[in-house]
Amino acid sequence: MSVLNLRSLAEDDDNYIEGVYNYCNRWCERCPFTARCLNYAIGQEQFPDEESRDLNNEAFWQGLHDVFAQTKALLVQMAQERGVDLEALDTPESRAVWQAREAELEKQIESSPLHSAAEAYRQMVDGWFKESEDDFRAKGDELTMLTRLGVAGLDPEAIAISLADAVEVIRWYQLFIGVKLMRAISGAIDEEDDDPEMLAEFGRDSDGSAKIALIAIDHSIGAWGVLLAAFSDRETETLTILAHLDRLRRATEREFPRARAFVRAGWDTGEAA
Ligand code: SF4
């Protein structure tokens, strides 16, 4: 099924929640809305099996090529429906203006303290895991021994699962936080020229992006709490990361004071998954 067909399917099908994928955490394997997400349906259609999701496989790149081609066709069709001539908009002058704007935007993002704090966090996480390899090995041995001993009231398997989950959560959001904060910062700059009434009615993309970044920070803080309790030898380093994340969380809330109240389709509107 092509993207064009999926689009008409989405228009006809109330099952899909419009925009549910706009401010999600992209963690489809853990998402309760897969059956109601058009983005997920398109992904499954284009990349149905392991082979087509493998970056080293030709099927992946062919699938990606198809997605781009179909998205372009969809864009052209939507422009035609609205009487917009895309060719006429694409001139050397308009490209130069766009490039200059992008360069300025990049400069502003890079000078943002949120951006540097998110990048610092990314590096701190890598450092922490690198320096904790022996601790994880020792913890594995300890849990194996406890399983063998069968200590009453202690569930080593549950501890191992909770540790693995904490690591997965931290790794999932490690880059995500910075990416979403960058989008929030660039969105806020773009919105400077937008109609305030329209922004009030439809919400600001910058707030939606900041909200999902904040959620990612919250979940990461929770996951670091699990590691803090499990690895007492790494307490100082873990607390340093937690303090850094907490500062980043508070700085994001200051920069985007409306973000927590932003209403995300599906997630904050009470639709059934
Ligand atoms: S809403 Fe859920 S299924 Fe859709 S893209 Fe986001 S995480 Fe994946």
PDB file of C-alpha atoms in Angstrom, residues 41-219:
ATOM      1  CA  ALA A  41       1.223   1.671   9.910  1.00  0.00           C
ATOM      2  CA  ILE A  42       3.373   3.290   7.199  1.00  0.00           C
ATOM      3  CA  GLY A  43       6.553   1.983   8.858  1.00  0.00           C
ATOM      4  CA  GLN A  44       5.151  -1.537   9.010  1.00  0.00           C
ATOM      5  CA  GLU A  45       4.095  -1.320   5.390  1.00  0.00           C
ATOM      6  CA  GLN A  46       7.487  -0.098   4.168  1.00  0.00           C
ATOM      7  CA  PHE A  47       9.671  -2.066   6.581  1.00  0.00           C
ATOM      8  CA  PRO A  48       7.668  -5.202   7.408  1.00  0.00           C
ATOM      9  CA  ASP A  49      10.505  -7.507   8.516  1.00  0.00           C
ATOM     10  CA  GLU A  50      13.955  -7.547  10.117  1.00  0.00           C
ATOM     11  CA  GLU A  51      15.668  -7.612   6.732  1.00  0.00           C
ATOM     12  CA  SER A  52      13.971  -4.413   5.554  1.00  0.00           C
ATOM     13  CA  ARG A  53      14.881  -2.675   8.851  1.00  0.00           C
ATOM     14  CA  ASP A  54      18.580  -3.519   8.547  1.00  0.00           C
ATOM     15  CA  LEU A  55      20.553  -0.410   7.537  1.00  0.00           C
ATOM     16  CA  ASN A  56      23.093  -2.606   5.778  1.00  0.00           C
ATOM     17  CA  ASN A  57      20.482  -4.207   3.601  1.00  0.00           C
ATOM     18  CA  GLU A  58      19.444  -2.963   0.182  1.00  0.00           C
ATOM     19  CA  ALA A  59      15.780  -3.558   1.075  1.00  0.00           C
ATOM     20  CA  PHE A  60      16.076  -0.903   3.807  1.00  0.00           C
ATOM     21  CA  TRP A  61      17.389   1.764   1.444  1.00  0.00           C
ATOM     22  CA  GLN A  62      14.864   0.811  -1.215  1.00  0.00           C
ATOM     23  CA  GLY A  63      12.087   1.131   1.387  1.00  0.00           C
ATOM     24  CA  LEU A  64      13.425   4.530   2.452  1.00  0.00           C
ATOM     25  CA  HIS A  65      13.631   5.652  -1.161  1.00  0.00           C
ATOM     26  CA  ASP A  66       9.991   4.630  -1.659  1.00  0.00           C
ATOM     27  CA  VAL A  67       8.936   6.554   1.450  1.00  0.00           C
ATOM     28  CA  PHE A  68      10.656   9.715   0.187  1.00  0.00           C
ATOM     29  CA  ALA A  69       9.206   9.341  -3.302  1.00  0.00           C
ATOM     30  CA  GLN A  70       5.699   8.782  -1.969  1.00  0.00           C
ATOM     31  CA  THR A  71       5.994  11.624   0.529  1.00  0.00           C
ATOM     32  CA  LYS A  72       7.035  13.951  -2.291  1.00  0.00           C
ATOM     33  CA  ALA A  73       4.052  12.796  -4.362  1.00  0.00           C
ATOM     34  CA  LEU A  74       1.799  13.411  -1.372  1.00  0.00           C
ATOM     35  CA  LEU A  75       3.229  16.917  -0.933  1.00  0.00           C
ATOM     36  CA  VAL A  76       2.692  17.748  -4.613  1.00  0.00           C
ATOM     37  CA  GLN A  77      -0.871  16.463  -4.433  1.00  0.00           C
ATOM     38  CA  MET A  78      -1.624  18.515  -1.291  1.00  0.00           C
ATOM     39  CA  ALA A  79      -0.068  21.635  -2.883  1.00  0.00           C
ATOM     40  CA  GLN A  80      -2.195  21.169  -5.999  1.00  0.00           C
ATOM     41  CA  GLU A  81      -5.323  20.788  -3.868  1.00  0.00           C
ATOM     42  CA  ARG A  82      -4.498  24.138  -2.257  1.00  0.00           C
ATOM     43  CA  GLY A  83      -3.570  25.846  -5.561  1.00  0.00           C
ATOM     44  CA  VAL A  84       0.119  26.188  -4.626  1.00  0.00           C
ATOM     45  CA  ASP A  85       2.734  25.999  -7.408  1.00  0.00           C
ATOM     46  CA  LEU A  86       5.757  24.363  -5.737  1.00  0.00           C
ATOM     47  CA  GLU A  87       7.988  24.899  -8.784  1.00  0.00           C
ATOM     48  CA  ALA A  88       7.407  28.650  -8.651  1.00  0.00           C
ATOM     49  CA  LEU A  89       8.405  28.724  -4.992  1.00  0.00           C
ATOM     50  CA  ASP A  90      11.742  26.992  -5.640  1.00  0.00           C
ATOM     51  CA  THR A  91      13.993  29.771  -6.986  1.00  0.00           C
ATOM     52  CA  PRO A  92      17.737  30.413  -6.392  1.00  0.00           C
ATOM     53  CA  GLU A  93      16.763  33.473  -4.314  1.00  0.00           C
ATOM     54  CA  SER A  94      14.339  31.548  -2.127  1.00  0.00           C
ATOM     55  CA  ARG A  95      16.951  28.819  -1.643  1.00  0.00           C
ATOM     56  CA  ALA A  96      19.571  31.404  -0.613  1.00  0.00           C
ATOM     57  CA  VAL A  97      17.149  32.941   1.900  1.00  0.00           C
ATOM     58  CA  TRP A  98      16.343  29.501   3.275  1.00  0.00           C
ATOM     59  CA  GLN A  99      20.028  28.553   3.582  1.00  0.00           C
ATOM     60  CA  ALA A 100      20.862  31.793   5.383  1.00  0.00           C
ATOM     61  CA  ARG A 101      17.957  31.235   7.765  1.00  0.00           C
ATOM     62  CA  GLU A 102      19.053  27.655   8.450  1.00  0.00           C
ATOM     63  CA  ALA A 103      22.630  28.794   9.177  1.00  0.00           C
ATOM     64  CA  GLU A 104      21.350  31.466  11.588  1.00  0.00           C
ATOM     65  CA  LEU A 105      19.049  28.946  13.249  1.00  0.00           C
ATOM     66  CA  GLU A 106      21.928  26.506  13.733  1.00  0.00           C
ATOM     67  CA  LYS A 107      24.037  29.263  15.292  1.00  0.00           C
ATOM     68  CA  GLN A 108      21.282  30.152  17.722  1.00  0.00           C
ATOM     69  CA  ILE A 109      20.667  26.510  18.662  1.00  0.00           C
ATOM     70  CA  GLU A 110      24.356  25.883  19.278  1.00  0.00           C
ATOM     71  CA  SER A 111      24.619  28.915  21.519  1.00  0.00           C
ATOM     72  CA  SER A 112      21.676  27.765  23.654  1.00  0.00           C
ATOM     73  CA  PRO A 113      22.618  26.593  27.186  1.00  0.00           C
ATOM     74  CA  LEU A 114      19.985  23.846  26.857  1.00  0.00           C
ATOM     75  CA  HIS A 115      21.758  22.478  23.814  1.00  0.00           C
ATOM     76  CA  SER A 116      25.153  22.415  25.571  1.00  0.00           C
ATOM     77  CA  ALA A 117      23.655  20.875  28.714  1.00  0.00           C
ATOM     78  CA  ALA A 118      21.976  18.113  26.673  1.00  0.00           C
ATOM     79  CA  GLU A 119      25.228  17.433  24.831  1.00  0.00           C
ATOM     80  CA  ALA A 120      27.131  17.334  28.130  1.00  0.00           C
ATOM     81  CA  TYR A 121      24.569  14.832  29.438  1.00  0.00           C
ATOM     82  CA  ARG A 122      25.035  12.626  26.376  1.00  0.00           C
ATOM     83  CA  GLN A 123      28.776  12.486  27.051  1.00  0.00           C
ATOM     84  CA  MET A 124      28.343  11.917  30.797  1.00  0.00           C
ATOM     85  CA  VAL A 125      26.144   8.889  30.083  1.00  0.00           C
ATOM     86  CA  ASP A 126      28.745   7.358  27.767  1.00  0.00           C
ATOM     87  CA  GLY A 127      31.443   7.962  30.372  1.00  0.00           C
ATOM     88  CA  TRP A 128      29.366   6.453  33.187  1.00  0.00           C
ATOM     89  CA  PHE A 129      28.635   3.238  31.298  1.00  0.00           C
ATOM     90  CA  LYS A 130      32.220   2.886  30.130  1.00  0.00           C
ATOM     91  CA  GLU A 131      33.515   3.211  33.681  1.00  0.00           C
ATOM     92  CA  SER A 132      30.833   0.895  35.086  1.00  0.00           C
ATOM     93  CA  GLU A 133      31.585  -2.206  33.038  1.00  0.00           C
ATOM     94  CA  ASP A 134      33.240  -4.012  35.979  1.00  0.00           C
ATOM     95  CA  ASP A 135      30.382  -3.028  38.284  1.00  0.00           C
ATOM     96  CA  PHE A 136      27.835  -4.550  35.908  1.00  0.00           C
ATOM     97  CA  ARG A 137      29.887  -7.749  35.693  1.00  0.00           C
ATOM     98  CA  ALA A 138      30.103  -7.917  39.486  1.00  0.00           C
ATOM     99  CA  LYS A 139      26.361  -7.253  39.797  1.00  0.00           C
ATOM    100  CA  GLY A 140      25.653 -10.056  37.334  1.00  0.00           C
ATOM    101  CA  ASP A 141      27.789 -12.443  39.423  1.00  0.00           C
ATOM    102  CA  GLU A 142      26.094 -11.309  42.625  1.00  0.00           C
ATOM    103  CA  LEU A 143      22.588 -11.842  41.204  1.00  0.00           C
ATOM    104  CA  THR A 144      23.559 -15.259  39.816  1.00  0.00           C
ATOM    105  CA  MET A 145      24.872 -16.289  43.232  1.00  0.00           C
ATOM    106  CA  LEU A 146      21.701 -15.030  44.951  1.00  0.00           C
ATOM    107  CA  THR A 147      19.584 -16.999  42.480  1.00  0.00           C
ATOM    108  CA  ARG A 148      21.540 -20.161  43.353  1.00  0.00           C
ATOM    109  CA  LEU A 149      21.233 -19.521  47.094  1.00  0.00           C
ATOM    110  CA  GLY A 150      17.483 -18.902  46.777  1.00  0.00           C
ATOM    111  CA  VAL A 151      17.369 -16.278  49.545  1.00  0.00           C
ATOM    112  CA  ALA A 152      13.802 -15.934  50.862  1.00  0.00           C
ATOM    113  CA  GLY A 153      12.119 -12.625  50.018  1.00  0.00           C
ATOM    114  CA  LEU A 154      14.717 -11.721  47.394  1.00  0.00           C
ATOM    115  CA  ASP A 155      13.940 -11.899  43.678  1.00  0.00           C
ATOM    116  CA  PRO A 156      17.257 -11.596  41.779  1.00  0.00           C
ATOM    117  CA  GLU A 157      15.506 -12.055  38.442  1.00  0.00           C
ATOM    118  CA  ALA A 158      13.217  -9.091  39.093  1.00  0.00           C
ATOM    119  CA  ILE A 159      16.251  -7.010  40.114  1.00  0.00           C
ATOM    120  CA  ALA A 160      18.048  -7.979  36.901  1.00  0.00           C
ATOM    121  CA  ILE A 161      14.986  -7.063  34.803  1.00  0.00           C
ATOM    122  CA  SER A 162      14.622  -3.711  36.535  1.00  0.00           C
ATOM    123  CA  LEU A 163      18.331  -2.932  35.978  1.00  0.00           C
ATOM    124  CA  ALA A 164      18.125  -3.919  32.313  1.00  0.00           C
ATOM    125  CA  ASP A 165      15.042  -1.739  31.923  1.00  0.00           C
ATOM    126  CA  ALA A 166      16.750   1.242  33.571  1.00  0.00           C
ATOM    127  CA  VAL A 167      19.706   0.895  31.192  1.00  0.00           C
ATOM    128  CA  GLU A 168      17.372   0.649  28.182  1.00  0.00           C
ATOM    129  CA  VAL A 169      15.453   3.746  29.241  1.00  0.00           C
ATOM    130  CA  ILE A 170      18.625   5.788  29.779  1.00  0.00           C
ATOM    131  CA  ARG A 171      20.097   4.695  26.440  1.00  0.00           C
ATOM    132  CA  TRP A 172      16.835   5.309  24.574  1.00  0.00           C
ATOM    133  CA  TYR A 173      16.595   8.892  25.779  1.00  0.00           C
ATOM    134  CA  GLN A 174      20.299   9.716  25.835  1.00  0.00           C
ATOM    135  CA  LEU A 175      20.259  11.345  22.368  1.00  0.00           C
ATOM    136  CA  PHE A 176      16.508  11.900  22.194  1.00  0.00           C
ATOM    137  CA  ILE A 177      16.578  14.617  24.887  1.00  0.00           C
ATOM    138  CA  GLY A 178      19.032  16.765  22.924  1.00  0.00           C
ATOM    139  CA  VAL A 179      17.244  16.214  19.617  1.00  0.00           C
ATOM    140  CA  LYS A 180      13.867  17.250  21.053  1.00  0.00           C
ATOM    141  CA  LEU A 181      15.354  20.251  22.838  1.00  0.00           C
ATOM    142  CA  MET A 182      16.947  21.370  19.574  1.00  0.00           C
ATOM    143  CA  ARG A 183      13.584  21.095  17.881  1.00  0.00           C
ATOM    144  CA  ALA A 184      11.956  23.054  20.714  1.00  0.00           C
ATOM    145  CA  ILE A 185      14.557  25.823  20.451  1.00  0.00           C
ATOM    146  CA  SER A 186      14.304  26.063  16.641  1.00  0.00           C
ATOM    147  CA  GLY A 187      10.502  25.878  16.855  1.00  0.00           C
ATOM    148  CA  ALA A 188      10.441  28.808  19.274  1.00  0.00           C
ATOM    149  CA  ILE A 189      12.588  30.874  16.891  1.00  0.00           C
ATOM    150  CA  ASP A 190      10.329  29.965  13.929  1.00  0.00           C
ATOM    151  CA  GLU A 191       7.209  30.834  15.906  1.00  0.00           C
ATOM    152  CA  GLU A 192       8.391  34.395  16.543  1.00  0.00           C
ATOM    153  CA  ASP A 193       6.688  35.482  13.305  1.00  0.00           C
ATOM    154  CA  ASP A 194       3.557  33.333  13.719  1.00  0.00           C
ATOM    155  CA  ASP A 195       0.100  34.612  14.511  1.00  0.00           C
ATOM    156  CA  PRO A 196      -0.294  34.521  18.331  1.00  0.00           C
ATOM    157  CA  GLU A 197      -4.003  33.660  18.037  1.00  0.00           C
ATOM    158  CA  MET A 198      -3.246  30.684  15.834  1.00  0.00           C
ATOM    159  CA  LEU A 199      -0.517  29.538  18.232  1.00  0.00           C
ATOM    160  CA  ALA A 200      -2.927  29.821  21.148  1.00  0.00           C
ATOM    161  CA  GLU A 201      -5.547  27.808  19.293  1.00  0.00           C
ATOM    162  CA  PHE A 202      -3.373  25.026  17.877  1.00  0.00           C
ATOM    163  CA  GLY A 203      -0.530  25.008  20.408  1.00  0.00           C
ATOM    164  CA  ARG A 204       3.143  25.642  19.827  1.00  0.00           C
ATOM    165  CA  ASP A 205       5.311  22.958  18.300  1.00  0.00           C
ATOM    166  CA  SER A 206       8.118  24.244  20.529  1.00  0.00           C
ATOM    167  CA  ASP A 207       6.048  23.467  23.643  1.00  0.00           C
ATOM    168  CA  GLY A 208       5.141  19.990  22.342  1.00  0.00           C
ATOM    169  CA  SER A 209       8.800  19.224  21.656  1.00  0.00           C
ATOM    170  CA  ALA A 210       9.865  20.622  25.027  1.00  0.00           C
ATOM    171  CA  LYS A 211       7.175  18.527  26.717  1.00  0.00           C
ATOM    172  CA  ILE A 212       8.406  15.247  25.257  1.00  0.00           C
ATOM    173  CA  ALA A 213      11.979  16.254  26.139  1.00  0.00           C
ATOM    174  CA  LEU A 214      10.823  16.873  29.718  1.00  0.00           C
ATOM    175  CA  ILE A 215       9.066  13.500  29.817  1.00  0.00           C
ATOM    176  CA  ALA A 216      12.265  11.868  28.564  1.00  0.00           C
ATOM    177  CA  ILE A 217      14.219  13.655  31.304  1.00  0.00           C
ATOM    178  CA  ASP A 218      11.682  12.535  33.949  1.00  0.00           C
ATOM    179  CA  HIS A 219      11.917   8.906  32.819  1.00  0.00           C
TER     180      HIS A 219
END
